[in-house]
mmCIF file of C-alpha atoms and ligand atoms in Angstrom:
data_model
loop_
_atom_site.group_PDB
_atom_site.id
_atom_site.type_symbol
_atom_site.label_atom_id
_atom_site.label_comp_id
_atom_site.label_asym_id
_atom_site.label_seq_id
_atom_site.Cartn_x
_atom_site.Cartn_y
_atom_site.Cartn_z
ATOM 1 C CA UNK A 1 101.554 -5.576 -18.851
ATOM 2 C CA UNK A 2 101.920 -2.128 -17.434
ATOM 3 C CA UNK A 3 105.137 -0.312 -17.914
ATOM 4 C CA UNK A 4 105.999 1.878 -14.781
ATOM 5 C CA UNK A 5 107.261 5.088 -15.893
ATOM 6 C CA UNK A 6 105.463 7.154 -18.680
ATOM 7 C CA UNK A 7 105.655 10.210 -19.577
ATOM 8 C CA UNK A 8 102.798 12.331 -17.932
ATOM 9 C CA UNK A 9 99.471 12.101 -19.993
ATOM 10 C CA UNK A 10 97.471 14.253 -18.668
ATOM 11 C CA UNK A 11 95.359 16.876 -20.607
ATOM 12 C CA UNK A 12 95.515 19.708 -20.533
ATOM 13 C CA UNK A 13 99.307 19.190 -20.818
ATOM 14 C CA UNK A 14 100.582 20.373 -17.812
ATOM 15 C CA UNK A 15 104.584 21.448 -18.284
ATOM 16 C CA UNK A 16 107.286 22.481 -15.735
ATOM 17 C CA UNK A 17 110.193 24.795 -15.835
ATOM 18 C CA UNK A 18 113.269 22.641 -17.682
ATOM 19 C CA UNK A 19 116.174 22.561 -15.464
ATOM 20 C CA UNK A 20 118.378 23.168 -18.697
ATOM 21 C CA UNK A 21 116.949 25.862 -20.803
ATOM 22 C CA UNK A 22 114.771 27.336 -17.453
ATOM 23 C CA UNK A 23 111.108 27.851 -19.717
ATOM 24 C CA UNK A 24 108.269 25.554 -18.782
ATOM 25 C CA UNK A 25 108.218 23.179 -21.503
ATOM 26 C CA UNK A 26 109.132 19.857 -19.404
ATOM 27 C CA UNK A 27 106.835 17.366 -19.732
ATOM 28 C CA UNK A 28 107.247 14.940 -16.532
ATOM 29 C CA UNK A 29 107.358 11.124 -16.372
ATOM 30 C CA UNK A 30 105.219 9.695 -14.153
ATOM 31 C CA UNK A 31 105.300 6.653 -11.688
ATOM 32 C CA UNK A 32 102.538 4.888 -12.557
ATOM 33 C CA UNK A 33 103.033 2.079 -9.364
ATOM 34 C CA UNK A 34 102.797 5.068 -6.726
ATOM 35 C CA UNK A 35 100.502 7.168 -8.642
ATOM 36 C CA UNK A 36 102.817 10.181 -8.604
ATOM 37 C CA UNK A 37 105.014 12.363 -10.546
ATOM 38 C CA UNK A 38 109.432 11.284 -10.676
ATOM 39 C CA UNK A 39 110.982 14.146 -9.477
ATOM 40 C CA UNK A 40 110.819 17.422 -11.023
ATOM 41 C CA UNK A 41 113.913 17.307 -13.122
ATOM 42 C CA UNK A 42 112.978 13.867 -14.660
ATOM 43 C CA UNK A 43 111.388 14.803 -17.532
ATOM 44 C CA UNK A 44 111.784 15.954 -21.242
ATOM 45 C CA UNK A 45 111.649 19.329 -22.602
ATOM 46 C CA UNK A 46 109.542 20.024 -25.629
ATOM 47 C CA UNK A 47 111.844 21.962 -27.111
ATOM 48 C CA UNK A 48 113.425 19.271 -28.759
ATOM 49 C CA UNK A 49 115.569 21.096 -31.401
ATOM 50 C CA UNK A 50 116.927 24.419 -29.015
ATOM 51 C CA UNK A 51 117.620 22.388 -25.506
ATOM 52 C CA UNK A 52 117.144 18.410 -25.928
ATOM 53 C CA UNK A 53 116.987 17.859 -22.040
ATOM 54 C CA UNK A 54 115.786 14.481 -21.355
ATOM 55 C CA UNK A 55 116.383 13.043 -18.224
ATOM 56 C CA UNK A 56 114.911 9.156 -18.358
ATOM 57 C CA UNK A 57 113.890 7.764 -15.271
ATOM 58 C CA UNK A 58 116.105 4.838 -16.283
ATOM 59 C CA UNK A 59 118.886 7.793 -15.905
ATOM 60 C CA UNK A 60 118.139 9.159 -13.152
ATOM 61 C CA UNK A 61 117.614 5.715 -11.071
ATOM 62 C CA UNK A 62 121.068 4.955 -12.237
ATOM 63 C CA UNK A 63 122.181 8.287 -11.191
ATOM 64 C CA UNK A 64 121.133 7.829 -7.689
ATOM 65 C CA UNK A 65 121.941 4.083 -7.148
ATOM 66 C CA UNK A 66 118.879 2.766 -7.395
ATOM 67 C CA UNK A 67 117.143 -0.324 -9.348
ATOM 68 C CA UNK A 68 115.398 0.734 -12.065
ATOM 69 C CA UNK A 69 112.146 -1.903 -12.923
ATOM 70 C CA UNK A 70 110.338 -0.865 -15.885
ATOM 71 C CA UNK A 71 107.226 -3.203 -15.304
ATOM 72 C CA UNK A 72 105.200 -2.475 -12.813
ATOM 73 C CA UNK A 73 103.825 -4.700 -10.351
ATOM 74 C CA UNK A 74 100.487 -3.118 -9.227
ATOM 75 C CA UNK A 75 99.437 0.209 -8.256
ATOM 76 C CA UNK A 76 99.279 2.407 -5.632
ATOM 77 C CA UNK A 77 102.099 -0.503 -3.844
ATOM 78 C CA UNK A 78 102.155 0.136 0.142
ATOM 79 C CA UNK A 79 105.561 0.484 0.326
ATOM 80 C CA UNK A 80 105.423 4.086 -1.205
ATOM 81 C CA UNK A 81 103.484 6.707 1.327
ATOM 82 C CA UNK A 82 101.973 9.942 -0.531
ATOM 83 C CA UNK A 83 101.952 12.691 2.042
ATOM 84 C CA UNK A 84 98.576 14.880 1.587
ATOM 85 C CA UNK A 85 98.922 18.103 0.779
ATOM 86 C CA UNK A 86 97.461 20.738 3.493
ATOM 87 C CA UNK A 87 96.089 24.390 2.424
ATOM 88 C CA UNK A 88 98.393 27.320 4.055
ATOM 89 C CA UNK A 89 96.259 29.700 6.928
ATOM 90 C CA UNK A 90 96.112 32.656 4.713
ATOM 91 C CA UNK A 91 93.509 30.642 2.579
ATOM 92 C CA UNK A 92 91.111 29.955 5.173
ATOM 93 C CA UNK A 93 91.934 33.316 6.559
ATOM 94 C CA UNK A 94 90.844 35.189 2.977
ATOM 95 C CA UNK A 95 87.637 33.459 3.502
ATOM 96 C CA UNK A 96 86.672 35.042 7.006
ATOM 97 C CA UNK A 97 84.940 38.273 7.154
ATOM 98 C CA UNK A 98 83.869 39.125 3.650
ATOM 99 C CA UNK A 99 81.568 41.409 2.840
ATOM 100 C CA UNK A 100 80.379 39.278 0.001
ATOM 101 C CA UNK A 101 77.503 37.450 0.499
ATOM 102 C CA UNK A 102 77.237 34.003 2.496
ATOM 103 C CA UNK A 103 73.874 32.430 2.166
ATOM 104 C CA UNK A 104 74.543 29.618 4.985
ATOM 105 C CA UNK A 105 75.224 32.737 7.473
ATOM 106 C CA UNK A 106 72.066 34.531 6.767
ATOM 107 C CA UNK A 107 70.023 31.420 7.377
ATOM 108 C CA UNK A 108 71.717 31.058 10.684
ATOM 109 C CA UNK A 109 71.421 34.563 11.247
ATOM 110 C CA UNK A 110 67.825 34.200 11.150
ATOM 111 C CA UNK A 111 67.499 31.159 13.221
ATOM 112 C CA UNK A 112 69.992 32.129 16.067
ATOM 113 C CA UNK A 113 70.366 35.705 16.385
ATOM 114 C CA UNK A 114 73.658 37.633 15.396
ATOM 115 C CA UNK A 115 76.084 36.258 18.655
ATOM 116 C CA UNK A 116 74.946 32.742 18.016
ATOM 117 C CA UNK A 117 75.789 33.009 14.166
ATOM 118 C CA UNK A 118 79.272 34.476 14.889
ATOM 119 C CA UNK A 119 80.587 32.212 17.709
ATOM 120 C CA UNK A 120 79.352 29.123 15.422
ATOM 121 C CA UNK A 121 81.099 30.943 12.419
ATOM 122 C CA UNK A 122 84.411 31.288 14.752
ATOM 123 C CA UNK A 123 83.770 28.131 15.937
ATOM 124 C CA UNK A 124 83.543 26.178 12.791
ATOM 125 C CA UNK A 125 85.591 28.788 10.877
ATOM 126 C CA UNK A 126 83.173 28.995 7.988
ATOM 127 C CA UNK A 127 84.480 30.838 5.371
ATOM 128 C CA UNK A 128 82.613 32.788 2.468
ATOM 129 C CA UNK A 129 83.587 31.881 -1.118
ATOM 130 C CA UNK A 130 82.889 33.741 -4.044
ATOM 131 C CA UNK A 131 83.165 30.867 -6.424
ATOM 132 C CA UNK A 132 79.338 31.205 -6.557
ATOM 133 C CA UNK A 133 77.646 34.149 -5.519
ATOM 134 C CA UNK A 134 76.527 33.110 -1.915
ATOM 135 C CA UNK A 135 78.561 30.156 -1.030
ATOM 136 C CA UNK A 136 80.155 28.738 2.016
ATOM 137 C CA UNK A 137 83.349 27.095 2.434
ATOM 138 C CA UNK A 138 83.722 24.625 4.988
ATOM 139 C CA UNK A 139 87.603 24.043 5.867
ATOM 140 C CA UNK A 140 88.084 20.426 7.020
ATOM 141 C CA UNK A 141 90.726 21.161 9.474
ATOM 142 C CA UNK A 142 92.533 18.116 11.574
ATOM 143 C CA UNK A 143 93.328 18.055 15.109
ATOM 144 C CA UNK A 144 96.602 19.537 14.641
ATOM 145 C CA UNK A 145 95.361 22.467 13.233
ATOM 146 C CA UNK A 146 95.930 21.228 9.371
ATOM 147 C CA UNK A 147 93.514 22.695 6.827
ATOM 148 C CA UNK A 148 93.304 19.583 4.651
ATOM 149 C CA UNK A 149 90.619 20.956 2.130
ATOM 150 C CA UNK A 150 87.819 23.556 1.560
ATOM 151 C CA UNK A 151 84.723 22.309 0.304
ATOM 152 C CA UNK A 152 82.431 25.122 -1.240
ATOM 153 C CA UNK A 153 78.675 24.646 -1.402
ATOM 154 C CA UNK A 154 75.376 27.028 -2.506
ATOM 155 C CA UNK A 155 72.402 26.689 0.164
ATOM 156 C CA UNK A 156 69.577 28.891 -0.287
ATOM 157 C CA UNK A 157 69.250 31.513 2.158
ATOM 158 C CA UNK A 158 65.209 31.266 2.737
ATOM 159 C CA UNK A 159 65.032 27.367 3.276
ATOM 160 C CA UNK A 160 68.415 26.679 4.078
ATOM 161 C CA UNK A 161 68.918 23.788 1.601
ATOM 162 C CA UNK A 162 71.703 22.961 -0.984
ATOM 163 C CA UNK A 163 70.836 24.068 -4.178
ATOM 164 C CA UNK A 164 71.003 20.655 -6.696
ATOM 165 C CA UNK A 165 69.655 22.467 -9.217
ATOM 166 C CA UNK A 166 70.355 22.633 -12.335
ATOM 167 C CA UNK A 167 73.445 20.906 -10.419
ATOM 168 C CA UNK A 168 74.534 19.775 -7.258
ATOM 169 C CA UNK A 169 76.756 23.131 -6.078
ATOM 170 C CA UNK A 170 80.008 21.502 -4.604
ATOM 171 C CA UNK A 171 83.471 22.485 -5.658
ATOM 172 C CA UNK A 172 86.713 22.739 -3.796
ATOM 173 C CA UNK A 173 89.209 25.084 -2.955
ATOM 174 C CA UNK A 174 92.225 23.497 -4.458
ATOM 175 C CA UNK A 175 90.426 22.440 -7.620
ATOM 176 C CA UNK A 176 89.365 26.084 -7.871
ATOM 177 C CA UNK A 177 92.451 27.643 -7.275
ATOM 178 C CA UNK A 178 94.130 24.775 -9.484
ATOM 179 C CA UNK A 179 97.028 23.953 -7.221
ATOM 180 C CA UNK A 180 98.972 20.972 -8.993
ATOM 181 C CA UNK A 181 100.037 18.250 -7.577
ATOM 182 C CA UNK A 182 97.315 18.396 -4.742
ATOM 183 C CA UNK A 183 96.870 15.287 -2.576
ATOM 184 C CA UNK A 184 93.287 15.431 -1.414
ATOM 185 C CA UNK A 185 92.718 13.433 2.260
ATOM 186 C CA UNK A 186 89.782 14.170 3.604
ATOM 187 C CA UNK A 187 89.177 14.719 7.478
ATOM 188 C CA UNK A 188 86.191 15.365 9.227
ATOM 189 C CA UNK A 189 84.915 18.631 9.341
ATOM 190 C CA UNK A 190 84.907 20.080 12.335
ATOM 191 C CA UNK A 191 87.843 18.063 13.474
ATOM 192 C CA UNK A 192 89.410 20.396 15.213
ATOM 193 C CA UNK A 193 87.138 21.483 17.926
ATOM 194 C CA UNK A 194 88.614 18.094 19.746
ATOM 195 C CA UNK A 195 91.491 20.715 21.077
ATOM 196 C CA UNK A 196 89.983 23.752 21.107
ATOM 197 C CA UNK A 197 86.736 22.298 23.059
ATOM 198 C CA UNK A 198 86.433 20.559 25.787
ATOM 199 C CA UNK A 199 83.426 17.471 25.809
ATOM 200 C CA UNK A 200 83.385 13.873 26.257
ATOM 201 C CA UNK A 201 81.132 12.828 23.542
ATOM 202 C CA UNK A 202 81.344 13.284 19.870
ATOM 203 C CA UNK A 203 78.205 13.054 17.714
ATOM 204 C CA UNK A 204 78.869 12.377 13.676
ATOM 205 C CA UNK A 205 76.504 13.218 11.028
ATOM 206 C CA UNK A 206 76.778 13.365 7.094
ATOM 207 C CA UNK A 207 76.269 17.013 6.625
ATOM 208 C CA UNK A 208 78.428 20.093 7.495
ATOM 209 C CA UNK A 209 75.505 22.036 7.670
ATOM 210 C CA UNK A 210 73.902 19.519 10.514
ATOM 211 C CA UNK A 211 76.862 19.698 12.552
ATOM 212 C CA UNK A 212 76.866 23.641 12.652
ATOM 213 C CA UNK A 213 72.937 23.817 13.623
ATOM 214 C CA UNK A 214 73.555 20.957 15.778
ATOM 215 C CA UNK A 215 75.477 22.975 17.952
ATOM 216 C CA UNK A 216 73.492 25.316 18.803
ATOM 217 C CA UNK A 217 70.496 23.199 19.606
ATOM 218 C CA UNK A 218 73.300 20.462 21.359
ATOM 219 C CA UNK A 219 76.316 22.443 22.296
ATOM 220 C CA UNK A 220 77.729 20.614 25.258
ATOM 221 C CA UNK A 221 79.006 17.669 22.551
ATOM 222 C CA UNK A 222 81.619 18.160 19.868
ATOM 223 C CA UNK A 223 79.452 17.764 16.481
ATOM 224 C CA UNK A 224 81.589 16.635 13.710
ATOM 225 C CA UNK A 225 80.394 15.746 9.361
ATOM 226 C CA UNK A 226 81.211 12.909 7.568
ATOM 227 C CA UNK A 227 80.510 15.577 4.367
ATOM 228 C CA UNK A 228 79.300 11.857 2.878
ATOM 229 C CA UNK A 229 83.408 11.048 2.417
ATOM 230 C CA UNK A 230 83.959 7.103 2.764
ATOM 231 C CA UNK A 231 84.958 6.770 6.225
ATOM 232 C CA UNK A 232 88.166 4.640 6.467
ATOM 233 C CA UNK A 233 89.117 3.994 10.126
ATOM 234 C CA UNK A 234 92.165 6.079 9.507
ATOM 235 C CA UNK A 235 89.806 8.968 9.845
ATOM 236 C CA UNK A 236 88.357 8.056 12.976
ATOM 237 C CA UNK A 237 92.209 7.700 14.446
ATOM 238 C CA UNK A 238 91.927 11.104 16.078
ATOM 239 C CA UNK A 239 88.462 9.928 18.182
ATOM 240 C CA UNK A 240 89.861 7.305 19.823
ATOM 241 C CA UNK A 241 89.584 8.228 23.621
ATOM 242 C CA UNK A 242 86.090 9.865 22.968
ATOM 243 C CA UNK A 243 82.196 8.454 23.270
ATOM 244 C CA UNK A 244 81.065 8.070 19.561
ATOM 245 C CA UNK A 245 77.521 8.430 19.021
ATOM 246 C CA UNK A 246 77.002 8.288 15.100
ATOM 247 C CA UNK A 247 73.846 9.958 13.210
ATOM 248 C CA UNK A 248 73.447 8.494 9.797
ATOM 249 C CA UNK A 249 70.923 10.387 7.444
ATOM 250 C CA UNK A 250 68.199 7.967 6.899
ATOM 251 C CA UNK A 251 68.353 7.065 3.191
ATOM 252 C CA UNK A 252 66.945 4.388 0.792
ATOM 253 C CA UNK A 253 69.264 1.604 -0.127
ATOM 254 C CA UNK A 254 72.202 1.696 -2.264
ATOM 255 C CA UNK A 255 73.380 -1.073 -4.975
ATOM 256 C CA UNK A 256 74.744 -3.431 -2.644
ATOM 257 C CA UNK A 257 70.731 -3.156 -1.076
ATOM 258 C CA UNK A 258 72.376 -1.476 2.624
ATOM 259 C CA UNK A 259 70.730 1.582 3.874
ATOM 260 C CA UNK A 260 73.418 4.722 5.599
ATOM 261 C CA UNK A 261 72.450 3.005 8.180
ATOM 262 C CA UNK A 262 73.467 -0.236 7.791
ATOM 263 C CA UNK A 263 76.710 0.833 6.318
ATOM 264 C CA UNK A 264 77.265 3.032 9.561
ATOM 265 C CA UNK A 265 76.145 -0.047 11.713
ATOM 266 C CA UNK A 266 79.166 -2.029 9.639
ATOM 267 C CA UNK A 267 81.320 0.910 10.338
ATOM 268 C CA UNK A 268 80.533 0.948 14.024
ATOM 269 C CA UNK A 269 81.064 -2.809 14.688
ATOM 270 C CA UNK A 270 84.419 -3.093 13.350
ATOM 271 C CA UNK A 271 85.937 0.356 14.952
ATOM 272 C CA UNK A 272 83.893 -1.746 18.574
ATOM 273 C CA UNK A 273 86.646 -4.656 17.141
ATOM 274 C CA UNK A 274 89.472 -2.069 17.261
ATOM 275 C CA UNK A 275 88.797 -0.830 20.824
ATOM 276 C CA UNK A 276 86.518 2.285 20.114
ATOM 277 C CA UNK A 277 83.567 3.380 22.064
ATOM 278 C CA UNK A 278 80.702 3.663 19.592
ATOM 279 C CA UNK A 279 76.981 3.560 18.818
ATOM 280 C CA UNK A 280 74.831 4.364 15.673
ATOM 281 C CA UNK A 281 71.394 6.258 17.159
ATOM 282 C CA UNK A 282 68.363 4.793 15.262
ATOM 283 C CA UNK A 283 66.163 7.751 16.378
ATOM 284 C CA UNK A 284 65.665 8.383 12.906
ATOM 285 C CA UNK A 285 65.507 5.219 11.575
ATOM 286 C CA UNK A 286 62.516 4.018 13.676
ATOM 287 C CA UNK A 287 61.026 7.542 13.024
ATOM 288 C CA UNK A 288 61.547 8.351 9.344
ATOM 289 C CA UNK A 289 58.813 7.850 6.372
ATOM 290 C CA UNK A 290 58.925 6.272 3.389
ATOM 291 C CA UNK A 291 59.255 10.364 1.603
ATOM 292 C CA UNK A 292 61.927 11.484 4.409
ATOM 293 C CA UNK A 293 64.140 8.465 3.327
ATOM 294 C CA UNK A 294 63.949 9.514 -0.210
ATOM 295 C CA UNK A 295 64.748 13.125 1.019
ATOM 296 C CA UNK A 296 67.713 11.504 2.890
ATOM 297 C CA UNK A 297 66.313 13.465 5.908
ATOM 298 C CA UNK A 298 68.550 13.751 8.531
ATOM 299 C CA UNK A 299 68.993 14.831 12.770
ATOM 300 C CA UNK A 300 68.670 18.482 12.010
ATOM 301 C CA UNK A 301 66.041 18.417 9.716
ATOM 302 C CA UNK A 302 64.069 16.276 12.934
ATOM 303 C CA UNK A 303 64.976 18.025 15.856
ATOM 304 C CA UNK A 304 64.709 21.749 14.376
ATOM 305 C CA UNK A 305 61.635 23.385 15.277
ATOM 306 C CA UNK A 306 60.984 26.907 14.086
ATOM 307 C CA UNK A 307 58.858 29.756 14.930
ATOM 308 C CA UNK A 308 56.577 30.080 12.483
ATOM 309 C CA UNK A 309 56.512 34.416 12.417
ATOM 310 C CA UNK A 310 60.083 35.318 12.395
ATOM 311 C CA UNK A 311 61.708 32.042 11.976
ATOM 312 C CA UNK A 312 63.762 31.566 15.148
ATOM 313 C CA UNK A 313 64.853 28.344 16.001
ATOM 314 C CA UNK A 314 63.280 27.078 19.126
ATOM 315 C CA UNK A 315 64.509 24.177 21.954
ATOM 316 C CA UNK A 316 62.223 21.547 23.026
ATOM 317 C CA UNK A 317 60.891 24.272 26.019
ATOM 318 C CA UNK A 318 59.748 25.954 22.707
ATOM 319 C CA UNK A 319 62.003 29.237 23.453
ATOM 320 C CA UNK A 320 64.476 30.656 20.869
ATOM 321 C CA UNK A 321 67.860 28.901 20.816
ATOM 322 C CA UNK A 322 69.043 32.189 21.010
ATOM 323 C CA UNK A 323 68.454 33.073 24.903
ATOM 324 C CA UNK A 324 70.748 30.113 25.740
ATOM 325 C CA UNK A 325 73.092 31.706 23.955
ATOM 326 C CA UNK A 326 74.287 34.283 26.976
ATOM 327 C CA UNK A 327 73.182 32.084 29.914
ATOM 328 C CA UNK A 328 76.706 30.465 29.955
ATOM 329 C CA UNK A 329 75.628 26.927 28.191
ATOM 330 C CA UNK A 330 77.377 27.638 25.535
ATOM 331 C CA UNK A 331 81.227 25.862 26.582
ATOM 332 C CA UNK A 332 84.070 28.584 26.342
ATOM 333 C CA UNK A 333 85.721 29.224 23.186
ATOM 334 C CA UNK A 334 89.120 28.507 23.513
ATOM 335 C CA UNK A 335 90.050 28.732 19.983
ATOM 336 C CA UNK A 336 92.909 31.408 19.998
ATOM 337 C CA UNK A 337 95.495 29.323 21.773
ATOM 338 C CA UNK A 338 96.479 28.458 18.549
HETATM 339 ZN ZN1 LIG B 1 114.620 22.814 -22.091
#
């Protein structure tokens, strides 16, 4: 038996300002069927001998005419929709343009020249974060414009891979900044370009980092990362009306013995059931060795070829990316209408 409302347990206690004596010292009950937090005056104050507030959620259901059921009946129940939280502009905006240091950028920098770097930087809006010195922050921003979260990560600005070690460098803005209450729903990154760019096709792949260099090497598609989130079909809501062409890393199999690609192929096959357009490219798959699958290798990492002197990125007529860059292929930025 569960009992619905307790008071909140989490530790560190976090307390809120007690609508009686005004000093944060409330300790809020907690709905334990929708996962959430009563409203903010239902709570008790610690201060048990100099206020005494204690609102009961029994109380306050009474108060306000509703039934009050102590026991609850499962979690998380349907019938009760959490709203996710979205980050405000001047977040994302304190992220652009710092002098600190980005390692992502100066990889790209290398590869594709200074105006290639900065229209992919506008394009994608990747921030600099100074949670480690170096790091990026990739704002997963929705089609309407709403930043839903800001995942930081450390590359290494020779080889352009994550650093893992001596741990896997991945933190996010609100966890950083501590911002209570915060609803985490994921979107894909790069979501946004789907108003601010025009194409007919949409290409997914697992990492942020592929869908920036993708760009440049592929910019006449809208690139878009799973950032490895489990993909509900809520996510892919936004796509509907577009080709879908999806890019899984290739990768050894997981517990329930399916490869990424598999579980993309799965994916695929019911959003086909729901009326999508969609199709998972086994160019990798057919291609990749038994060491690139443990590397979980992916379409960057395969279609990326570099000059060996300076470093440049080249296309397949083995010329730097770069020269596209001015020659118009590049579709127009349309990203200030907003
Ligand atoms: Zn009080």
């Amino acid at each position: 038996m569960t009992f619905r409302y307790s008071l909140d347990k989490t530790t560190p206690t976090r307390l809120y300002k007690c609508p009686s004596c005004g000093k944060r010292t409330l300790k809020r009950y907690w709905d334990n069927e929708n996962g959430n937090y009563m409203p903010d005056d239902v709570g008790r104050c610690n201060r048990e001998v100099n206020c005494a507030y204690h609102l009961t959620p029994k109380a306050f259901l009474e108060k306000i005419g509703s039934n009050y059921a102590p026991i609850a009946i499962g979690r998380h129940s349907k019938e009760v929709i959490l709203l996710p939280t979205y980050i405000q502009k001047s977040y994302l905006d304190r992220t652009m343009n710092r002098d600190d240091p980005n390692n992502l950028i100066r990889y790209l920098r290398r590869l594709f020249k200074e105006d290639l770097t900065q229209y992919l930087v506008n394009r994608f809006k990747l921030g600099t974060s100074t949670y480690w010195k170096g790091s990026t922050m990739f704002w997963q921003i929705d089609e309407r414009m709403n930043i839903h979260a800001g995942k930081i990560m450390l590359y290494d600005s020779d080889t352009g891979r994550r650093c893992k070690h001596p741990f896997n460098h991945i933190q996010w803005a609100h966890s950083v900044a501590k911002w209570k209450d915060f609803r985490l729903d994921q979107c894909f990154f790069g979501l946004h370009q789907i108003n601010t760019h025009e194409a007919k096709s949409i290409c997914v792949v697992e990492s942020e980092k592929t869908a920036v260099l993708m760009t440049a090497l592929i910019p006449n598609v809208i690139w878009l990362a799973s950032g490895g989130m489990n993909l509900s079909i809520e996510n892919f809501r936004p796509l509907k009306q577009f080709k879908l062409i999806l890019f899984p890393d290739v990768g050894v199999e997981d517990r329930n013995g399916k490869t990424p690609y598999q579980k993309w192929q799965d994916k695929a096959s019911l959003l086909e059931s729901l009326g999508y357009t969609v199709s998972v490219s086994s160019v990798l798959e057919n291609k990749a060795t038994i060491q690139q699958r443990e590397k979980g290798y992916d379409l960057a990492d395969y279609l990326m070829k570099t000059d060996t002197e300076l470093g440049l990125a080249l296309n397949d007529n083995a010329y730097p990316v770069s020269w596209d860059f001015n020659s118009n292929t590049f579709p127009t930025q349309q990203y200030d209408k907003h």
